[in-house]
Short mmCIF file of C-alpha atoms and ligand atoms in Angstrom, two decimals:
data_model
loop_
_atom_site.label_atom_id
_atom_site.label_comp_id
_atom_site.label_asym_id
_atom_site.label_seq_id
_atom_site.Cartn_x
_atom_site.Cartn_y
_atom_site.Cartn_z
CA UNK A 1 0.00 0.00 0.00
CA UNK A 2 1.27 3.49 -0.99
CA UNK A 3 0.31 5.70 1.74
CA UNK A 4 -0.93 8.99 -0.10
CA UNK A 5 0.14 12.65 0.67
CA UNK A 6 -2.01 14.98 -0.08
CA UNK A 7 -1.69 18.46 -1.73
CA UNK A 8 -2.11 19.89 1.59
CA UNK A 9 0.29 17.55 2.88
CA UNK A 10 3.13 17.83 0.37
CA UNK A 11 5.04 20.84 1.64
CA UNK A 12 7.18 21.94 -1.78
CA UNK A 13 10.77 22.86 -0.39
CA UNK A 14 10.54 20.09 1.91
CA UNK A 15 9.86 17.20 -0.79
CA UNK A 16 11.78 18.47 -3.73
CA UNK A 17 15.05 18.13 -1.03
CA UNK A 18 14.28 14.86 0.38
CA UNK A 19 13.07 13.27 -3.40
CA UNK A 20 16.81 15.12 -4.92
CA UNK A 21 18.40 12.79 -1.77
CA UNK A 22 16.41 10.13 -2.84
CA UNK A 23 17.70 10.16 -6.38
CA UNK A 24 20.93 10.98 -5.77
CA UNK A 25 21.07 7.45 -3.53
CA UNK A 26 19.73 5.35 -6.03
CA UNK A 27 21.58 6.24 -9.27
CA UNK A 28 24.83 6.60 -7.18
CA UNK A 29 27.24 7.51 -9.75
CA UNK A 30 25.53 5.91 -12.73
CA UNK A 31 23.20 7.67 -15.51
CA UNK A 32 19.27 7.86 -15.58
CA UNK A 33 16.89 8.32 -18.15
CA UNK A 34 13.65 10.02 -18.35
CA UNK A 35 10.98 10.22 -20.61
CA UNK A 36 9.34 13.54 -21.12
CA UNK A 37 6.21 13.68 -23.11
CA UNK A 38 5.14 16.69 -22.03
CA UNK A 39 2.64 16.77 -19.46
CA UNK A 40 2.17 18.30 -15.66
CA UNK A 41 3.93 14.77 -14.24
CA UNK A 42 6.70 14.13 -16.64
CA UNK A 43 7.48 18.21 -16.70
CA UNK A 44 7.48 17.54 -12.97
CA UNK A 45 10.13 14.70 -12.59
CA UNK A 46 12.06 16.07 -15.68
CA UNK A 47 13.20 18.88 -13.55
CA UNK A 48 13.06 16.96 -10.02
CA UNK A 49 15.74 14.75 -12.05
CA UNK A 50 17.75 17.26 -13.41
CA UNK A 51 18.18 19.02 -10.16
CA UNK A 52 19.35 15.56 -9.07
CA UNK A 53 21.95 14.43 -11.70
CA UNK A 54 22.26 17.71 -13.86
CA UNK A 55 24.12 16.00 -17.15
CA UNK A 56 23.71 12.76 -15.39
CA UNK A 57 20.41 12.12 -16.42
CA UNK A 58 19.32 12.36 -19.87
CA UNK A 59 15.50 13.20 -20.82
CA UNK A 60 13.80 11.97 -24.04
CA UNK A 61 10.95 12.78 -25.97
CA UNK A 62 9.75 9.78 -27.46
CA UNK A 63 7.87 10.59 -30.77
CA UNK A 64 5.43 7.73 -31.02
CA UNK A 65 2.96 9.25 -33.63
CA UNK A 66 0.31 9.44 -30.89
CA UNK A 67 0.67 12.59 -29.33
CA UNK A 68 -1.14 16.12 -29.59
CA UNK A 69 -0.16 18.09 -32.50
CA UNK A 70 3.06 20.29 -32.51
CA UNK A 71 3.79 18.56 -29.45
CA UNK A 72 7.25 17.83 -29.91
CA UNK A 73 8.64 21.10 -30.87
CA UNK A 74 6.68 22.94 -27.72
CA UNK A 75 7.99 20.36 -25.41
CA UNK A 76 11.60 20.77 -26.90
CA UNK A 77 11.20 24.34 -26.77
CA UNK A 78 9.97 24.81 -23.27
CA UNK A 79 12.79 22.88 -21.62
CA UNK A 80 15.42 24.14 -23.77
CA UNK A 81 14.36 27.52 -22.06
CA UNK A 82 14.71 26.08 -18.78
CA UNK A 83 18.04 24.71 -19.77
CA UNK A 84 17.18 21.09 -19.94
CA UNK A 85 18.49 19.04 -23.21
CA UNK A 86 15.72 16.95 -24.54
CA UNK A 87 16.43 14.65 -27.31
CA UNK A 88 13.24 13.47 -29.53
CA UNK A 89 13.68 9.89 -30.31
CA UNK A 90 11.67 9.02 -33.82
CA UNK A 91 9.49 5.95 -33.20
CA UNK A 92 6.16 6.24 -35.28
CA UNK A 93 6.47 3.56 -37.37
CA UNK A 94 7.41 0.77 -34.28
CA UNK A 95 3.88 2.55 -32.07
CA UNK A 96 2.08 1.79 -35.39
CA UNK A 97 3.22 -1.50 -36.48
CA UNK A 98 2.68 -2.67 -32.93
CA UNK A 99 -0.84 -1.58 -32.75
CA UNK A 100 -1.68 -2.79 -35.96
CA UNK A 101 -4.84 -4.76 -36.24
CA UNK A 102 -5.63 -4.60 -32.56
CA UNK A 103 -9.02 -2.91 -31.45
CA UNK A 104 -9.28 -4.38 -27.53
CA UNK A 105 -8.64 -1.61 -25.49
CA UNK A 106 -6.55 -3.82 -22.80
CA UNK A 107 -4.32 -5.06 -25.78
CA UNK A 108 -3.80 -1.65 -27.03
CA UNK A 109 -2.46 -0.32 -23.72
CA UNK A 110 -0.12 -3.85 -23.22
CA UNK A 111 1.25 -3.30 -26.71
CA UNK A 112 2.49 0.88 -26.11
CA UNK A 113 3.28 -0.46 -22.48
CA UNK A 114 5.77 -2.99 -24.30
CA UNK A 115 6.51 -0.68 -26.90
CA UNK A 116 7.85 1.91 -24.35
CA UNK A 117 9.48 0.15 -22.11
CA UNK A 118 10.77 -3.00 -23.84
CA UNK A 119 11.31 -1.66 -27.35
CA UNK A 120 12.51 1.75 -27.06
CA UNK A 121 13.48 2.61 -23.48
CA UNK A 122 15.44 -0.83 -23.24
CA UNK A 123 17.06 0.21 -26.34
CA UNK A 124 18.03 3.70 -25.16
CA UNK A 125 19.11 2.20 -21.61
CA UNK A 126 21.02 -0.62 -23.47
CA UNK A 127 22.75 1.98 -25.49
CA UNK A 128 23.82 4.64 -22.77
CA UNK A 129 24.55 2.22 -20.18
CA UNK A 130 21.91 3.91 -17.56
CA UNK A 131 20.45 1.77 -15.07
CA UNK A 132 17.53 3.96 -14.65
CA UNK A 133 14.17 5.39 -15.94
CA UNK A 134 12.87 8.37 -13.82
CA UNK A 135 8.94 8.72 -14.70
CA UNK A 136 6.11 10.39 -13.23
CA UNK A 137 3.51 7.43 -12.13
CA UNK A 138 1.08 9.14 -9.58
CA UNK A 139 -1.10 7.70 -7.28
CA UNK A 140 -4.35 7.52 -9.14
CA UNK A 141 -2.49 5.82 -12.26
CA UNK A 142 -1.68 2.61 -9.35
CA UNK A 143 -5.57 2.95 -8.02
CA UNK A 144 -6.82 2.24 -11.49
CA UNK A 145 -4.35 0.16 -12.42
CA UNK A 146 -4.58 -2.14 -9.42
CA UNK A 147 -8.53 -2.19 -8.87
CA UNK A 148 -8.54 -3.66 -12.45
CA UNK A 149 -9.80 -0.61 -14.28
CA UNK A 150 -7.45 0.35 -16.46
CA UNK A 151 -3.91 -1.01 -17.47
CA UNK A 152 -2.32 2.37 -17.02
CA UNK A 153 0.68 2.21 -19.69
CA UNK A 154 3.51 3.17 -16.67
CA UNK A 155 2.94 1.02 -13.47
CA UNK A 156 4.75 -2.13 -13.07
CA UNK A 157 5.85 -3.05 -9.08
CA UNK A 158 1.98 -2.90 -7.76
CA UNK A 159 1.48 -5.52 -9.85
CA UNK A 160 4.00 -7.54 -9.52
CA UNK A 161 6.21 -7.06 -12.43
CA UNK A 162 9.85 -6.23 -11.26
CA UNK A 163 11.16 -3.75 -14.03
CA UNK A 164 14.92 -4.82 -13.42
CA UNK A 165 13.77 -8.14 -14.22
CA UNK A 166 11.51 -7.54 -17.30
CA UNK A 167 13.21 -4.62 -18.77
CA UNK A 168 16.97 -4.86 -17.46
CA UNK A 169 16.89 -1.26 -15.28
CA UNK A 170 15.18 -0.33 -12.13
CA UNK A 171 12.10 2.55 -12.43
CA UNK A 172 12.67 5.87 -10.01
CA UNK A 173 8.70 7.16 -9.08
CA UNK A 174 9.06 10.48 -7.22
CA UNK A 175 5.83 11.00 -7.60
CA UNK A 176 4.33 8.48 -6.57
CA UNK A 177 2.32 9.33 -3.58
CA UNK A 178 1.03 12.27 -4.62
CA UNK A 179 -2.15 12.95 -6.86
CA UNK A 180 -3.12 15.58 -9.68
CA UNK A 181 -2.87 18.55 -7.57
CA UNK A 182 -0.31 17.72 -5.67
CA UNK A 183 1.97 17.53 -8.53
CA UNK A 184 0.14 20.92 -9.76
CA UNK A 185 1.78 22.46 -6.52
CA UNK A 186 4.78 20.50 -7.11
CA UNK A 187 5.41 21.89 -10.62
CA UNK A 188 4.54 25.55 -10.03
CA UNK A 189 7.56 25.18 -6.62
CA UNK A 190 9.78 23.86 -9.12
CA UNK A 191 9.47 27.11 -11.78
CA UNK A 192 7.36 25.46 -14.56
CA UNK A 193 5.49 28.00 -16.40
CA UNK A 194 1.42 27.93 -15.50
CA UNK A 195 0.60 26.91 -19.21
CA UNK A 196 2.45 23.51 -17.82
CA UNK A 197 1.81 23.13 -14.05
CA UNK A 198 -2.54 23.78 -15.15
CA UNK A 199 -2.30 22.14 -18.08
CA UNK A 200 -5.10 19.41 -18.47
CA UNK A 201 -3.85 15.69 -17.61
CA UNK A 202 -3.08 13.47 -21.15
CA UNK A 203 -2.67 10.17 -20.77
CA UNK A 204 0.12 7.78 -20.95
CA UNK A 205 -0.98 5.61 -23.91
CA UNK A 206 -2.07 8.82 -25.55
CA UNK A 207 -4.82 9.57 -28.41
CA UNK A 208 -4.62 5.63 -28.77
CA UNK A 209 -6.17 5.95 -25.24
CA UNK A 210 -9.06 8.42 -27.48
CA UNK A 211 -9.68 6.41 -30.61
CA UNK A 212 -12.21 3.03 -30.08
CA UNK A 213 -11.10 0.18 -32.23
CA UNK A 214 -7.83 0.08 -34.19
CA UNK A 215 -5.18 2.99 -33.52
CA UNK A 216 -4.45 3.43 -37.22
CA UNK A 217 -2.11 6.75 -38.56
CA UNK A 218 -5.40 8.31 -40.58
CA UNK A 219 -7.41 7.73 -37.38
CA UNK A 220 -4.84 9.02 -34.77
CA UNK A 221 -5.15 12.06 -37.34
CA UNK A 222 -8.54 12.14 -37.15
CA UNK A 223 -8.60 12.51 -33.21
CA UNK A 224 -5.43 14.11 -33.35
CA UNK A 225 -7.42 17.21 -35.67
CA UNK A 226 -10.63 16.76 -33.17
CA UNK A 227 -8.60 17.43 -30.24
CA UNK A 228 -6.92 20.63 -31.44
CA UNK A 229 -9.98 22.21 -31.75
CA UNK A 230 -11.82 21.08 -28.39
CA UNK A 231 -8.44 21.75 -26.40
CA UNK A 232 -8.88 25.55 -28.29
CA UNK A 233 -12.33 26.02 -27.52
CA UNK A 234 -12.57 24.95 -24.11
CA UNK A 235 -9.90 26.31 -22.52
CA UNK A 236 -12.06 28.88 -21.36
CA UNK A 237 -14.03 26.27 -19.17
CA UNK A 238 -11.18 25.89 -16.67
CA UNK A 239 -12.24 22.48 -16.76
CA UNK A 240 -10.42 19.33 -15.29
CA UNK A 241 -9.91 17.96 -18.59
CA UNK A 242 -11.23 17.61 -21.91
CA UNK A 243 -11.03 15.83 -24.97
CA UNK A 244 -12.33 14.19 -27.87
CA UNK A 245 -13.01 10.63 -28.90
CA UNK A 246 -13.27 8.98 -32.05
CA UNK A 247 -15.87 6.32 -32.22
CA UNK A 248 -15.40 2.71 -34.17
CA UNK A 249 -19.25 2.69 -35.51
CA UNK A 250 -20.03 4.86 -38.62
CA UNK A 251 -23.40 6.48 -39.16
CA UNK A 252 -25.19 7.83 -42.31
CA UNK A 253 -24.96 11.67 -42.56
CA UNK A 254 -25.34 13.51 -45.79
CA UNK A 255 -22.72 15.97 -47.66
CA UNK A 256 -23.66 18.04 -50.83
CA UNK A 257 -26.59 16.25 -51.30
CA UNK A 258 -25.35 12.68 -51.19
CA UNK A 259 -25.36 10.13 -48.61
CA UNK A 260 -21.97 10.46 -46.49
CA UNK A 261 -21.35 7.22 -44.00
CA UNK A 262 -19.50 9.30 -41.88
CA UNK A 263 -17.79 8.83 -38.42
CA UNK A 264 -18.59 10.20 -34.77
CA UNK A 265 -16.95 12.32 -32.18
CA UNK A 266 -17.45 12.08 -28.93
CA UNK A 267 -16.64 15.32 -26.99
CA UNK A 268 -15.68 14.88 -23.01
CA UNK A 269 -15.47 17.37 -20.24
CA UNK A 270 -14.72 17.36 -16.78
CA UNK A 271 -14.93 18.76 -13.48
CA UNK A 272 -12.96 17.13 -11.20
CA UNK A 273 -9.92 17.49 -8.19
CA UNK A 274 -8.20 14.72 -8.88
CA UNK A 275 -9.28 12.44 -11.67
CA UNK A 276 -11.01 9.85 -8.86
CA UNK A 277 -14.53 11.10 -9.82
CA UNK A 278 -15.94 13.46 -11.94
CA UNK A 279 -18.67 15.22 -13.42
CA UNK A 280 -19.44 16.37 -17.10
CA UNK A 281 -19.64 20.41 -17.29
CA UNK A 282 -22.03 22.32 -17.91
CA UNK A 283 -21.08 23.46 -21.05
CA UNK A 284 -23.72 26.43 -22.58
CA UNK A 285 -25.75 24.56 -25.58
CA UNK A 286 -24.60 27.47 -27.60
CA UNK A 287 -20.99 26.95 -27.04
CA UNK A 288 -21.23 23.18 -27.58
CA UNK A 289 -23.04 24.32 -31.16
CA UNK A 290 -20.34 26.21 -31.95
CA UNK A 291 -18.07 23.51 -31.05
CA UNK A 292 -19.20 20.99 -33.16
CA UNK A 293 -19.47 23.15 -35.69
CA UNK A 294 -15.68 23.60 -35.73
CA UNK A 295 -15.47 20.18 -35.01
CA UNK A 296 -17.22 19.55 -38.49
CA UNK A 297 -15.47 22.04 -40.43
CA UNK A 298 -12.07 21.20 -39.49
CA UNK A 299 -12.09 17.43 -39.31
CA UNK A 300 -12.48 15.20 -42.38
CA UNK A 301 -15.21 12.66 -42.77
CA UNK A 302 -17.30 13.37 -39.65
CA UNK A 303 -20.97 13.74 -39.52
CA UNK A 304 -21.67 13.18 -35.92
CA UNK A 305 -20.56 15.03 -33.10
CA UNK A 306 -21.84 14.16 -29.61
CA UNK A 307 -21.36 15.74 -25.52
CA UNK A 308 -21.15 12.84 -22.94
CA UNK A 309 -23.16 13.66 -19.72
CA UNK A 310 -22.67 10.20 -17.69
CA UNK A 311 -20.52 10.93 -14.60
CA UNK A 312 -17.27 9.08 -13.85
CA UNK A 313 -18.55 6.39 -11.91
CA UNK A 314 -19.44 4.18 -14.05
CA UNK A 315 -17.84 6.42 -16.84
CA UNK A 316 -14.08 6.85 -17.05
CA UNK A 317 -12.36 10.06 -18.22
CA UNK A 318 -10.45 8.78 -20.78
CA UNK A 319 -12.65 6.04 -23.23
CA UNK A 320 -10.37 3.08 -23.99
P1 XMP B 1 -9.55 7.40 -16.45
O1 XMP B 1 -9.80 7.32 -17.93
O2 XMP B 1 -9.02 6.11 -15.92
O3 XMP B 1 -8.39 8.45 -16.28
O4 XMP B 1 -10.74 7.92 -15.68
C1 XMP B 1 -8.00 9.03 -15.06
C2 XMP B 1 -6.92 10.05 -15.37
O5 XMP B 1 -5.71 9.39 -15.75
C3 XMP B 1 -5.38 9.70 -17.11
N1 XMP B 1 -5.04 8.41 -17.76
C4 XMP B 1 -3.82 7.89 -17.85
N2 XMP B 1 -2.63 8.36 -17.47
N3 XMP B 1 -1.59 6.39 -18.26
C5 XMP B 1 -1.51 7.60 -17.69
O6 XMP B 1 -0.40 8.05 -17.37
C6 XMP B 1 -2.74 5.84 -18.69
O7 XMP B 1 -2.76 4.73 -19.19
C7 XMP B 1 -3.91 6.65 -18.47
N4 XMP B 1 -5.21 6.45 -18.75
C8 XMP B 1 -5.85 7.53 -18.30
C9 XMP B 1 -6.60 10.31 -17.72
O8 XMP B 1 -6.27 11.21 -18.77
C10 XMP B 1 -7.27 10.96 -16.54
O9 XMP B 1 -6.76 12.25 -16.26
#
């Protein structure tokens, strides 16, 4: 059992000392790696890390084809400013081929899961002779993980998998105890800018985690497109998070007259602390109206756009 401290708790000048000691005894004299991609908890451990090891510890961006657009160059660009090297490491077409023909939402996560961490992170450890990854699992990533909900792409010792033993090098979670906010608090102690310490959560497995049925480039693209424009047009919510979803069913919309078997986005948006339970926002009808008709205009092929109002439970934020 991880015991959890909470945002209240976690006192900032306090924990970044004792987590630098931390990783400072555990890599010894050795290198570490750590995978950036980006978001509020990778940001987070990026510079937690570098404070530890400084040139020790080497932080990659690993360009699986499944991320937000433009992502790569902001991410590269942000840390560059804060003086961290980030190298982007190319691996589209190995993401792809292994989610090729696989539409179970379990297998899709196991396949990035073994994609990261046995495919490209072994090869990167393998080739700079680290002996660690440093990554930002938080607490509600183990909850789901362990209660059977979700596979979350990044958590291994909870259940039972030893990393040294499946992966040849040992996993560093500073993180782990804390949740969403937490980390929030973290990040903003640490000198992140706010468009990174509130930025919404994004999951590990990415938009694979946002398309239902087979993660295929044109339909990454699709969802990739969808999400631009819901990430642009509610911003203004202050929501917890929000997204789009690209749906596996087609259904029969019309376009210049002619029949158009077209396919369906789902928009999501929550309120929520911490990602445990949450509630769809009340968006204005008006502003949905205009979102979906963004949503039609800038995205290719789709005919259906739709607002899910279920709360998380039963729902879950993310779809797959
Ligand atoms: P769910 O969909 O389980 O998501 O309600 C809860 C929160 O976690 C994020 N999420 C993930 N994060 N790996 C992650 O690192 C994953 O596999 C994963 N799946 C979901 C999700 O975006 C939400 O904020």
């Amino acid at each position: 059992m991880i015991q959890e401290m909470t945002a209240r708790e976690m006192k900032p000048r306090k924990f970044i000392e004792e987590k630098i000691a931390e990783i400072r005894a555990a890599v010894g004299e050795g290198l570490a790696i750590n995978a950036l991609s980006g978001g509020v908890d990778s940001s987070t451990v990026t510079l937690l890390g570098h404070r530890a090891l400084g040139r020790r510890l080497k932080t990659v961006f690993i360009e699986n084809g499944l991320m937000r657009a433009g992502e790569a160059k902001r991410v590269a660009g942000l840390f560059r400013k804060l003086k961290v090297p980030v190298e982007i490491i190319d691996a589209r077409a190995e993401f792809f081929a292994a989610l090729k023909g696989i539409t179970d939402p379990e297998e899709k996560r196991e396949a990035i899961t073994q994609t990261f961490y046995r495919g490209v992170f072994g090869r990167i450890v393998k080739a700079s002779g680290a002996r660690f990854l440093l990554q930002g699992t938080i607490l509600t990533d183990v909850d789901e993980t362990v209660a059977g909900i979700k596979r979350q792409h990044n958590v291994f010792a909870q259940l039972g998998i030893d990393p040294q033993e499946a992966f040849g090098y040992g996993i560093i979670e500073p993180l782990l105890r804390l949740r969403k906010d937490g980390v929030r608090k973290l990040a903003k102690a640490l000198g992140l800018p706010e468009d990174t310490y509130r930025r919404i959560p994004f999951p590990g497995p990415a938009l694979a985690a946002r398309v239902i049925g087979e993660a295929t480039p044109e339909r990454i693209e699709t969802v990739r497109k969808a999400t631009a424009v819901v990430e642009q047009h509610l911003a203004g919510t202050r929501a917890f998070q929000y997204l789009a979803i690209l749906h596996a069913d087609r259904v029969t919309g019309m376009r210049g007259g002619k029949r158009d078997f077209g396919q369906q986005i789902e928009v999501r948006c929550w309120d929520s602390v911490d990602a445990r339970v949450a509630a769809p926002t009340r968006i204005p009808f008006a502003a949905l109206q205009a979102l979906a008709g963004e949503i039609i205009k800038k995205v290719p092929g789709v005919v259906s756009v739709t607002y899910n109002i279920a709360p998380k439970p039963p729902s879950t934020i993310e779809a797959v």
